[in-house]
Coordinates of C-alpha atoms in Angstrom, one line a residue:
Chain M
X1 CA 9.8 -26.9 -1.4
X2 CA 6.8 -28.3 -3.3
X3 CA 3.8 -25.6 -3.1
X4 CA 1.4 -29.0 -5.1
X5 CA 0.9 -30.4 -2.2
X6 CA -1.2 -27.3 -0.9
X7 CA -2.9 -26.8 -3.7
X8 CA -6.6 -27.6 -3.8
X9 CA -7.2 -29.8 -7.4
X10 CA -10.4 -28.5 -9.1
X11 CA -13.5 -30.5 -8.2
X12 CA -11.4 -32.1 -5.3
X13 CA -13.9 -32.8 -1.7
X14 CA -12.0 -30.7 0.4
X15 CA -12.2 -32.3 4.5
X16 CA -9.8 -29.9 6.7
X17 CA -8.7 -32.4 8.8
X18 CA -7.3 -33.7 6.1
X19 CA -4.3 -30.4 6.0
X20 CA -2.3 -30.0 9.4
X21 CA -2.0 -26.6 10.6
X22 CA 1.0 -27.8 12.2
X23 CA 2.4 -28.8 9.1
X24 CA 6.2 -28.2 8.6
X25 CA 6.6 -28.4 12.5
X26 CA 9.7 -31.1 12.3
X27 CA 11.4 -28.6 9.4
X28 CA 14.6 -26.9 10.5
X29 CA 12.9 -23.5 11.0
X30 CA 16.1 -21.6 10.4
X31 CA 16.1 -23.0 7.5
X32 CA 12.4 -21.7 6.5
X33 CA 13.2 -18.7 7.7
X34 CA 16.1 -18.0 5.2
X35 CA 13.7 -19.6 2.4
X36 CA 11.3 -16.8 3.2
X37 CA 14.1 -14.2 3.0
X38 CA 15.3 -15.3 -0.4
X39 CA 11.8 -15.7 -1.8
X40 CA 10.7 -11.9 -0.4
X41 CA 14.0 -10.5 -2.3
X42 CA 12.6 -12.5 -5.3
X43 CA 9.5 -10.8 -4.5
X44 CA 10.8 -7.3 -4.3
X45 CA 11.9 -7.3 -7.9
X46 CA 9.3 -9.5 -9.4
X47 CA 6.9 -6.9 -8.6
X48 CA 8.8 -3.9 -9.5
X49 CA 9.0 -5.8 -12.8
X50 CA 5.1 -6.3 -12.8
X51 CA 4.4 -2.6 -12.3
X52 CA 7.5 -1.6 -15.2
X53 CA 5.9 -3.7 -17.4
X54 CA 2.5 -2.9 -16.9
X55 CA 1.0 -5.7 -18.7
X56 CA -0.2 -8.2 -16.1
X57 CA -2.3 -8.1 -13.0
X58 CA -2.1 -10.4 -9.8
X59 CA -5.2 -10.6 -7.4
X60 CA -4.2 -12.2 -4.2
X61 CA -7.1 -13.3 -2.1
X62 CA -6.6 -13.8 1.8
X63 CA -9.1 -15.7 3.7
X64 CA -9.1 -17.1 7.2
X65 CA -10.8 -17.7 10.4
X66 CA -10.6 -14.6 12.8
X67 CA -7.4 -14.2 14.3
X68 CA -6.0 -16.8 11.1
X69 CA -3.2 -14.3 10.3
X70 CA -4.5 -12.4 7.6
X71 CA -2.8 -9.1 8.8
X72 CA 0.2 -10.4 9.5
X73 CA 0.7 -12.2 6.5
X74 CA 0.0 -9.1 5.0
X75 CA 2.4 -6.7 6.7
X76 CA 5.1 -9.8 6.5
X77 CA 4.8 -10.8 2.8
X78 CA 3.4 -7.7 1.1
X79 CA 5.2 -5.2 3.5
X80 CA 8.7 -5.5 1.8
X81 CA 7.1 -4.5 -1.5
X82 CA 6.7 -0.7 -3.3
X83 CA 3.6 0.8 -1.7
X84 CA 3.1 2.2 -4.9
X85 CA 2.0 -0.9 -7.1
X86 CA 0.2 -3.1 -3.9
X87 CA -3.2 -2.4 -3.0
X88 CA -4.5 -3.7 0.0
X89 CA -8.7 -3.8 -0.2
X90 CA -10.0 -5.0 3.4
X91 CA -13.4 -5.8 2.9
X92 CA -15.5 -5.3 6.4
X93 CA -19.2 -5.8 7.0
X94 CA -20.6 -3.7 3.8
X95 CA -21.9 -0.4 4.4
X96 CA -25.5 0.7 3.3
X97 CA -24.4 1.7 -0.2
X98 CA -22.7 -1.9 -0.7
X99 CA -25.7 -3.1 0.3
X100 CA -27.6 -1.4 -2.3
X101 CA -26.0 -3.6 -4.9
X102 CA -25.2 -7.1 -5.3
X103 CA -22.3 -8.7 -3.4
X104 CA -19.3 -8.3 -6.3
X105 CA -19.9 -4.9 -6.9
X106 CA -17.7 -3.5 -4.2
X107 CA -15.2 -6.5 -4.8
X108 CA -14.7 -5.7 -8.9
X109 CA -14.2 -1.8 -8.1
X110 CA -11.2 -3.3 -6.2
X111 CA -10.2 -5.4 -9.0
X112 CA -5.9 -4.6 -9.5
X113 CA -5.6 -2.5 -13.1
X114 CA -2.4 -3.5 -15.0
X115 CA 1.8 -3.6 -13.3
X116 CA -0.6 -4.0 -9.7
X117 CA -1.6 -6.4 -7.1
X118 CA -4.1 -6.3 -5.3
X119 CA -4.2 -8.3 -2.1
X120 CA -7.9 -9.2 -0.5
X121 CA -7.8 -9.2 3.4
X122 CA -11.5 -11.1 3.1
X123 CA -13.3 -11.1 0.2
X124 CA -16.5 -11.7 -2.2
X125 CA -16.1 -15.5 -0.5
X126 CA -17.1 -13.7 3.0
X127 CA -20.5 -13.9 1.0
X128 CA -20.4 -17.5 1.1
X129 CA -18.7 -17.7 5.0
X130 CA -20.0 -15.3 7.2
X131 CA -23.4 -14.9 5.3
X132 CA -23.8 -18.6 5.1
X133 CA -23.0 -19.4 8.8
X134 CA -25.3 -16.5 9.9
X135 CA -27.9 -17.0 7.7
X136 CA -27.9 -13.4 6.3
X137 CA -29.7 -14.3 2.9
X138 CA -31.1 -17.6 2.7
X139 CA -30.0 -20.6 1.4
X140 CA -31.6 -20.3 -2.1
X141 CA -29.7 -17.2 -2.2
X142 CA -25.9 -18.2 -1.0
X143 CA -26.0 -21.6 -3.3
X144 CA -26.2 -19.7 -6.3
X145 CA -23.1 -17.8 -5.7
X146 CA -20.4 -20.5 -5.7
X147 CA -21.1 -20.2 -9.5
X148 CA -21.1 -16.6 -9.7
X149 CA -18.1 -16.1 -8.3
X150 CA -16.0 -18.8 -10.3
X151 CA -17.5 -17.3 -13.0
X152 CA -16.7 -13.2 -12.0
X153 CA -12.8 -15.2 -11.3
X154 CA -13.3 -16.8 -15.3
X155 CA -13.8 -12.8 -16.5
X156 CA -11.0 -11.4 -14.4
X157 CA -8.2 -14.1 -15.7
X158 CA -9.7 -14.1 -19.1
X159 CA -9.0 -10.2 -19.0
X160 CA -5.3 -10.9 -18.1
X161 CA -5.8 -10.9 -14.1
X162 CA -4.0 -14.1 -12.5
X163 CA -5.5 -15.2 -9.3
X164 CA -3.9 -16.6 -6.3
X165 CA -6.1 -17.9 -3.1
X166 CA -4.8 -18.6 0.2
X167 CA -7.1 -20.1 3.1
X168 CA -4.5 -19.6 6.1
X169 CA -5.5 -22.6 8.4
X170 CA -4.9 -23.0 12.2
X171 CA -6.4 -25.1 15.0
X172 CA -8.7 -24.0 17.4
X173 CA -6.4 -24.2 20.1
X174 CA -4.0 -21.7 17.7
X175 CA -7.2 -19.1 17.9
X176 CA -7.8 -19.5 21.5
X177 CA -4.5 -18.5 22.2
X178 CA -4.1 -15.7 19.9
X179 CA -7.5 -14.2 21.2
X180 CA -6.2 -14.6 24.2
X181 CA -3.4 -12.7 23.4
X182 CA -5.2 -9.9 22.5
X183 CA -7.1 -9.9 25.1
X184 CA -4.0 -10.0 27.5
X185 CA -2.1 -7.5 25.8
X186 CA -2.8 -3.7 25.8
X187 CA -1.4 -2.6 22.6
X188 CA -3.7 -5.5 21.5
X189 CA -6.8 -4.9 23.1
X190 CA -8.0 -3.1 19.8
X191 CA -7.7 -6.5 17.8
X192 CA -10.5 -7.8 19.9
X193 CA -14.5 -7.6 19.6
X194 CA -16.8 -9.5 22.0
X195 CA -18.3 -10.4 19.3
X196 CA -15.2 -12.8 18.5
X197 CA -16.3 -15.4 21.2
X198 CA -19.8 -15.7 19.4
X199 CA -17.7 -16.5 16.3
X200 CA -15.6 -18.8 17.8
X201 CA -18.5 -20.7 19.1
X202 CA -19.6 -21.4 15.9
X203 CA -16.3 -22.7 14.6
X204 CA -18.0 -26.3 13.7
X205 CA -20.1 -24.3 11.2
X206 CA -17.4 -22.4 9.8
X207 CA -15.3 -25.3 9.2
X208 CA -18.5 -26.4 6.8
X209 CA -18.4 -23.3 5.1
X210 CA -14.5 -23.6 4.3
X211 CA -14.7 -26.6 3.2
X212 CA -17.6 -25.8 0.9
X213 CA -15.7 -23.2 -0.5
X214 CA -12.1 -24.6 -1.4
X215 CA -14.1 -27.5 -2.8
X216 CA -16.6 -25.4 -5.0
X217 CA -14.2 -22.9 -6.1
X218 CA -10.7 -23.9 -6.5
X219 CA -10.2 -23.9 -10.4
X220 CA -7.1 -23.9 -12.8
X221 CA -8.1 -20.1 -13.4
X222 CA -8.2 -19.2 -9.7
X223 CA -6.5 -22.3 -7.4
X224 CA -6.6 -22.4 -3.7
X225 CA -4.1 -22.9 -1.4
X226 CA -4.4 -24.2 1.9
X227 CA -2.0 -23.5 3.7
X228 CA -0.7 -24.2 7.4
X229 CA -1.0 -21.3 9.5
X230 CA -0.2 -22.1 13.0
X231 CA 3.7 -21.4 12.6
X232 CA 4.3 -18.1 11.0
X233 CA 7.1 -18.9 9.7
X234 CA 6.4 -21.7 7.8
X235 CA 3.4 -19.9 6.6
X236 CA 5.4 -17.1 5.3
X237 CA 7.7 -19.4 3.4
X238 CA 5.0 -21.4 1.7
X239 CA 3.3 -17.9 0.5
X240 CA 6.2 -16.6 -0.6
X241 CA 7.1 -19.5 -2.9
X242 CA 3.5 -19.8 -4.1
X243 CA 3.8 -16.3 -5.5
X244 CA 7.4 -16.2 -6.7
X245 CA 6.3 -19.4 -8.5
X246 CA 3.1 -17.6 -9.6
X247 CA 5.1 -14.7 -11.0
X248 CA 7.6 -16.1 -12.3
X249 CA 5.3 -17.9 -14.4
X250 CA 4.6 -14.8 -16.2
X251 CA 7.3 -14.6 -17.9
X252 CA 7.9 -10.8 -17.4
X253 CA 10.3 -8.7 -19.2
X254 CA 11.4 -5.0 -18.8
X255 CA 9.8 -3.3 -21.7
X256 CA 12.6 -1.7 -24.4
X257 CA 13.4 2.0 -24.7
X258 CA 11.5 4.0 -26.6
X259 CA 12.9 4.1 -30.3
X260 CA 15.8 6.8 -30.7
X261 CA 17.1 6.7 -27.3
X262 CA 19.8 4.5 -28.1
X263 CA 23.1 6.1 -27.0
X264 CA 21.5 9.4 -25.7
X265 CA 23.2 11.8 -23.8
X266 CA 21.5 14.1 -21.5
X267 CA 22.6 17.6 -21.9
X268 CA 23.6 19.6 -19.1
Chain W
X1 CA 18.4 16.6 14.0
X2 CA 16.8 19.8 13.8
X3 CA 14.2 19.6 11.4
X4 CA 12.7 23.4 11.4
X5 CA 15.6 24.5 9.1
X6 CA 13.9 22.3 6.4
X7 CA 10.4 23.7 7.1
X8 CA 9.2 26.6 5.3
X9 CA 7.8 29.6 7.0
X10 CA 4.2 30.5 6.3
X11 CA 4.5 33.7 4.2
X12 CA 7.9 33.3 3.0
X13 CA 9.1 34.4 -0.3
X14 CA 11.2 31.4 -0.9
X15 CA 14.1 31.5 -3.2
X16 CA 15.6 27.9 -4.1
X17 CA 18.7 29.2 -4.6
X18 CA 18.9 29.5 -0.8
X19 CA 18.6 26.2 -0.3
X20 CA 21.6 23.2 -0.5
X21 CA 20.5 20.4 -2.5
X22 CA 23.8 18.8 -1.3
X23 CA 23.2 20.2 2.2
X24 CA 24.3 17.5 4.9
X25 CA 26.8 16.1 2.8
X26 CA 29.7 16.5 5.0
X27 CA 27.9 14.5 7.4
X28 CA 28.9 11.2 8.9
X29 CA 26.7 9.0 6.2
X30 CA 26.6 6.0 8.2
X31 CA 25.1 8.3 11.2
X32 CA 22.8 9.0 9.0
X33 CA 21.6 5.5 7.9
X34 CA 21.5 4.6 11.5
X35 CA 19.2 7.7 12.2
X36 CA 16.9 6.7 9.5
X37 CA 16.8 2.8 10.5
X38 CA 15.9 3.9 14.1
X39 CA 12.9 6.4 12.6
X40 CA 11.8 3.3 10.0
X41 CA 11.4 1.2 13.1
X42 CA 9.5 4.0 15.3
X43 CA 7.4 4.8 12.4
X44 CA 6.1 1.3 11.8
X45 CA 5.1 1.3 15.4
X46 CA 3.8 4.9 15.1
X47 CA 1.5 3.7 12.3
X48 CA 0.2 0.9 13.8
X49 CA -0.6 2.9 16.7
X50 CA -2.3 5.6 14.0
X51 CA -4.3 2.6 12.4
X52 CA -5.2 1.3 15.8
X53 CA -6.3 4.2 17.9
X54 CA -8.6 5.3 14.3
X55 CA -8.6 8.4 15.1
X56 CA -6.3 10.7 13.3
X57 CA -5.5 11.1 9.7
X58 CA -2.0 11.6 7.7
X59 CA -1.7 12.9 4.4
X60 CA 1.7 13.5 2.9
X61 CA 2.3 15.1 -0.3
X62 CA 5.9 14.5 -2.3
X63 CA 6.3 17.1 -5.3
X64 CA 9.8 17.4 -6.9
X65 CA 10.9 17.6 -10.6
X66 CA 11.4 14.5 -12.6
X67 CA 13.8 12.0 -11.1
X68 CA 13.7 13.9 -7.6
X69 CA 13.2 10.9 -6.2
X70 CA 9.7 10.6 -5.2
X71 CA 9.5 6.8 -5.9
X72 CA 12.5 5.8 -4.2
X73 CA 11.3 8.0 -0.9
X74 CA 7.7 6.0 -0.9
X75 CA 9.7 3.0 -1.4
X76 CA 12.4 3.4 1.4
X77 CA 10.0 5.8 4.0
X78 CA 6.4 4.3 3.4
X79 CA 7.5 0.4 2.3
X80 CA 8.5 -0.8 5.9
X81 CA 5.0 0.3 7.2
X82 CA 1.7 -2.2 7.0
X83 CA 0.7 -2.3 3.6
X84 CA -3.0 -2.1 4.9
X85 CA -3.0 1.7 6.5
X86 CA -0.9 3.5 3.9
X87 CA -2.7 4.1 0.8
X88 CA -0.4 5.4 -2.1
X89 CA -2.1 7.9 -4.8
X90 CA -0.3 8.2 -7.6
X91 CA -1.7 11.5 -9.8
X92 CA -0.6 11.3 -13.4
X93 CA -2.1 13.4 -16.6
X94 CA -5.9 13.7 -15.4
X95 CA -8.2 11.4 -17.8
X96 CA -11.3 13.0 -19.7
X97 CA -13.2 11.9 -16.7
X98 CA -11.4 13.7 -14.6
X99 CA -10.9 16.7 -16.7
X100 CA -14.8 16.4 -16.6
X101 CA -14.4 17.9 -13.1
X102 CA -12.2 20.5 -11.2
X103 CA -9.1 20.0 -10.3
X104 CA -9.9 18.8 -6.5
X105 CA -12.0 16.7 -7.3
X106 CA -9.7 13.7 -7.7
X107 CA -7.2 14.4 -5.2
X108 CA -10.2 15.2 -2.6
X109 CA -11.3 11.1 -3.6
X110 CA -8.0 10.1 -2.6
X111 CA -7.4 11.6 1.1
X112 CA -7.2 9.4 3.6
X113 CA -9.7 8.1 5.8
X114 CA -8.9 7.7 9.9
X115 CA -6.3 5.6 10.8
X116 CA -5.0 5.4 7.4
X117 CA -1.8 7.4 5.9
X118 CA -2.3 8.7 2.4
X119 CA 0.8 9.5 -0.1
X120 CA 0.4 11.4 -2.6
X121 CA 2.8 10.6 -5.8
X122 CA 2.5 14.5 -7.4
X123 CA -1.0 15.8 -6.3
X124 CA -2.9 18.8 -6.8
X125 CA 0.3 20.8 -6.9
X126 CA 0.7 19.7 -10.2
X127 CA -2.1 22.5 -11.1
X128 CA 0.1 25.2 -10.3
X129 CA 3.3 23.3 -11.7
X130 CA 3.3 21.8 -14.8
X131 CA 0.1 23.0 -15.9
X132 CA 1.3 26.8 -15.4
X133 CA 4.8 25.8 -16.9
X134 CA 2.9 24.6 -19.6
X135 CA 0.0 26.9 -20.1
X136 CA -2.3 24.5 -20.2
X137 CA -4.8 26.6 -19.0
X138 CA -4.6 30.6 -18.8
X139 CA -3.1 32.7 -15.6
X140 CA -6.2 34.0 -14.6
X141 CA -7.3 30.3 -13.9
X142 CA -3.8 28.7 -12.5
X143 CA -3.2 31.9 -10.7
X144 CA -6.4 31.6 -8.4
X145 CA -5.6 28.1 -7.3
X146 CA -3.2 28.8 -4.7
X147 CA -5.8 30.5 -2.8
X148 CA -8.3 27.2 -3.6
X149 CA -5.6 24.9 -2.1
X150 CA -5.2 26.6 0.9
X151 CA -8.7 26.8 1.5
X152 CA -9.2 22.7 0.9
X153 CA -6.1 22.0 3.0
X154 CA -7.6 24.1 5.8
X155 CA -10.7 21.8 5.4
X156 CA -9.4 18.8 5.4
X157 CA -7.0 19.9 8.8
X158 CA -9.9 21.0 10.1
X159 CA -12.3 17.9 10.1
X160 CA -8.9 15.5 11.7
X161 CA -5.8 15.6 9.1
X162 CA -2.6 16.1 9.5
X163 CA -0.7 17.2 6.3
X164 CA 2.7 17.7 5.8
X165 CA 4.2 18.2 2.2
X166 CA 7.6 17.4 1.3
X167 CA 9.5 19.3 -1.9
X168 CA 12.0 16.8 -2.5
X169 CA 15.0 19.4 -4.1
X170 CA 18.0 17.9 -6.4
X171 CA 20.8 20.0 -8.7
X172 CA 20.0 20.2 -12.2
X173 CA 23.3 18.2 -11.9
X174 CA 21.6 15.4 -9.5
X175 CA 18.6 15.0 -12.4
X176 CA 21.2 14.8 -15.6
X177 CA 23.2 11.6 -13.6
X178 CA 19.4 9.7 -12.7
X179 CA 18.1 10.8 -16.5
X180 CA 21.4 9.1 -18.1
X181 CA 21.2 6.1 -15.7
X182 CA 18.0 5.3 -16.7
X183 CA 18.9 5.4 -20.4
X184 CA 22.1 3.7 -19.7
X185 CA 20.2 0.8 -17.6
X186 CA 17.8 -1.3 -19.6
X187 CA 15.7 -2.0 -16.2
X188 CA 15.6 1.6 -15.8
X189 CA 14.5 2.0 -19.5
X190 CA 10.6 2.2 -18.5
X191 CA 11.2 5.1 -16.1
X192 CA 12.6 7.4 -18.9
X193 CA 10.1 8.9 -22.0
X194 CA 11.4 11.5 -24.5
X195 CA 9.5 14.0 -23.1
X196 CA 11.5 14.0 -20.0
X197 CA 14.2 15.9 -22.2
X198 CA 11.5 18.6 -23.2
X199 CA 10.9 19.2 -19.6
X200 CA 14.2 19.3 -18.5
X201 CA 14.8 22.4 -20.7
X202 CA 12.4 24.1 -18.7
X203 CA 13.9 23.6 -15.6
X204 CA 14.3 26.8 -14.6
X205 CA 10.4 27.7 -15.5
X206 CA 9.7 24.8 -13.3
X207 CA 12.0 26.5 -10.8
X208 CA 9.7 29.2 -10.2
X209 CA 6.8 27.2 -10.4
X210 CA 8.2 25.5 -7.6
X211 CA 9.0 28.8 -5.3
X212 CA 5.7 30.1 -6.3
X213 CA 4.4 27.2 -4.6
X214 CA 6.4 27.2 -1.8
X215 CA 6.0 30.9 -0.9
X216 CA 2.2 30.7 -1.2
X217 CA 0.8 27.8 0.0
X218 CA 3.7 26.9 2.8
X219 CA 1.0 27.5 6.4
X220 CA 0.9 26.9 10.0
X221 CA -1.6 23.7 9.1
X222 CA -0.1 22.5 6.2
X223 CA 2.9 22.8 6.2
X224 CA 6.2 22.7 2.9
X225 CA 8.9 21.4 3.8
X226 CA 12.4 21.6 1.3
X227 CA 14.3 18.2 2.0
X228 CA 17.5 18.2 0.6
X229 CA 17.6 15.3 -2.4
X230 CA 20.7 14.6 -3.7
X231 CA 21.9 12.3 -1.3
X232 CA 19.3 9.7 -0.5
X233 CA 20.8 9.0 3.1
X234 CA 20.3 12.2 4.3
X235 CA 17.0 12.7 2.8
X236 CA 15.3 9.4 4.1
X237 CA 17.1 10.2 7.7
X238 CA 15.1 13.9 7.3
X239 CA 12.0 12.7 5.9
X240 CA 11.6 10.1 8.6
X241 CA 12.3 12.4 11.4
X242 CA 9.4 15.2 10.1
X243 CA 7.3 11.9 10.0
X244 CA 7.9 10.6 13.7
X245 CA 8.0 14.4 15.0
X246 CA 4.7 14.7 13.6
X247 CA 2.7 11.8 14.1
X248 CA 4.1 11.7 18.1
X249 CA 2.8 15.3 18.3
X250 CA -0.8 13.9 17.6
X251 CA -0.7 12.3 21.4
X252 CA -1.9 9.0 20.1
X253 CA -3.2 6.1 22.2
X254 CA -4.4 2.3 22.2
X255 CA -8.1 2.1 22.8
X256 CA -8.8 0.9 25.6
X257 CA -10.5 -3.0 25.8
X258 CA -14.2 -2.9 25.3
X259 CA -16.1 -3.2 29.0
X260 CA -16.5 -6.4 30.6
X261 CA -13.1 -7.9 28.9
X262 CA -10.8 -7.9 32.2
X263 CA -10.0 -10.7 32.9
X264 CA -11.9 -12.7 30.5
X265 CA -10.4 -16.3 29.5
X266 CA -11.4 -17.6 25.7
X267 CA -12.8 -21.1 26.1
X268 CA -11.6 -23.9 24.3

């Protein structure tokens, strides 16, 4: 599998309708479902070799329409991992106290620390999505942050953080019917706000923001990935390469005994 | 399974000695795997429900001497579970900050909020275990904290959590085998340090740090429970069982929709 091809080149004009969210449909999908094993097994000790060595830090950040499969991408890709060196920092409407600073405060207290990843479900670019399409500051306010934040992404990977983004894209018939599913189901009902039918109204104007967003901010330092969300199991595959790739290009080793330990024998 | 033999009785004087670190050995082992692959899958639905409903609060608390297999527990009990409710705290030698402050003060930032599970890697046991074992500060100070935990458990039970703390117990014989693998294992190399031969020789200090513990600050709300750890078959199947047991005694449901939903068809 080639991950390039849903990668977002720096300075690119990003349209949507230029990715299918059906992409990958014709592929064998037994066949991207054993992919997607082999890559999460990868995963599994890629990352208990990130947290042994303790050296780098990986920032995965998750964005997506509502109902774009954030959480299950989540549970799916990350679940298999040690709880122990995965955070997962969901970033909801910011409370009072957020609001009493500026918009990457809350965002760089959940920065990963060394041997961690952290994994955004939503983000700092919720400041340039929701706030934009809502007009929640004004537009003098939101245009200035496209540099900010490619900027706050040049300190963390200067610092020895490597960033991955992934914009999960499906269709809006794919949303319809998984808020329909939600709505349907009873064990689902709690996935499901009025408020989502407002949102999905304003789809058009979300699209915009997207689009404004993988085209200001995808950067060698901090790349986005668009990639097709409307089969899971595709989706799954194509994340799980992108990070094996990204890990592997770390070049990770397990650090070396302390000195003197060579031939030790515990006594009983 | 019956898992009240594991569970300590509030106001017991508990002697280690009486219980089998090897104790379900002559079990049928693949019984076992098949009883703790039938509580992974209930638990995952269990803590969805938990995350869903937002109601209730879990915090579970793992203490055991080094190589007791804490780690490998969070891994194999918490790892199949959504990444996004189970927050893992991992409490090593307090920094000067944290010194700063008493020794709550830490832990108390870590518990969990509702609908998430909070694990706690070591915790504020660790003030009546190491730092007694180690005189790191005097009696008169370590000796009151039993009393202090109690009374901060009892809080936190009292405004919505649910605690249950797990003393995962191994032979002296069980730590010598994981010490020398890890020497013997150059990607196990990064789990041993020196020091873990130092406090090996004060296992039996340790041991009655560990009773100590047990016999004070085992109650009806927060209760110890002595999970037998050589055999990590039998102590996954055990720690998964207390887990389901517990969280299915908090009566947990799906909220219900919000009004005006039934019905309802999402427009295209």
């Amino acid at each position: 599998m080639k991950t390039e091809k849903y990668r977002v080149a720096p300075g690119k004009k990003v349209k949507l309708s230029d990715f299918d969210p059906d992409d990958e449909l014709d592929g064998d999908k037994s066949a991207w479902k054993a992919h997607f094993a082999a890559s999460s097994e990868r995963l599994v000790e890629l990352q208990e070799l990130l947290y042994a060595e303790g050296k780098h830090k990986l920032l995965v950040v998750l964005q997506a329409i509502d109902a774009g499969g954030k959480d299950s991408t989540i549970r799916k890709v990350f679940g298999p991992m040690n709880p122990q060196g995965v955070k997962v920092a969901t970033f909801k409407a910011p409370t009072e106290e957020e609001l009493g600073h500026d918009y990457l405060w809350r965002v760089h207290a959940r920065a990963p620390g060394r041997g961690n990843i952290a994994v955004f479900n939503r983000s700092h670019y919720e400041d340039v999505l929701i706030v934009r399409v809502k007009n929640l500051v004004p537009k003098a306010v939101w245009s200035k942050r496209y540099d900010h934040i490619n900027d706050f992404e040049r300190l963390l990977t200067d610092e020895g953080t490597t960033i991955v983004k992934i914009f999960l894209h499906i269709s809006k018939k794919e949303q319809k019917e998984r808020l329909q599913d939600r709505l349907d189901r009873p064990d689902k009902h709690w996935k499901f706000r009025k408020d989502d039918l407002a949102e999905r109204a304003r789809w058009d104007e979300y699209e915009d923001a997207f689009e404004a967003m993988l085209s200001k901010t995808s950067t060698d330092h901090a790349p986005w990935y668009v990639v097709p969300g409307n089969h899971k199991w595709a989706r799954d595959a194509i994340i799980g390469r992108i990070l094996v790739e990204t890990l592997e290009g770390l070049d990770m080793q397990y650090p070396p005994a302390e000195e003197g330990l060579e031939g030790l024998e515990i006594p009983d």
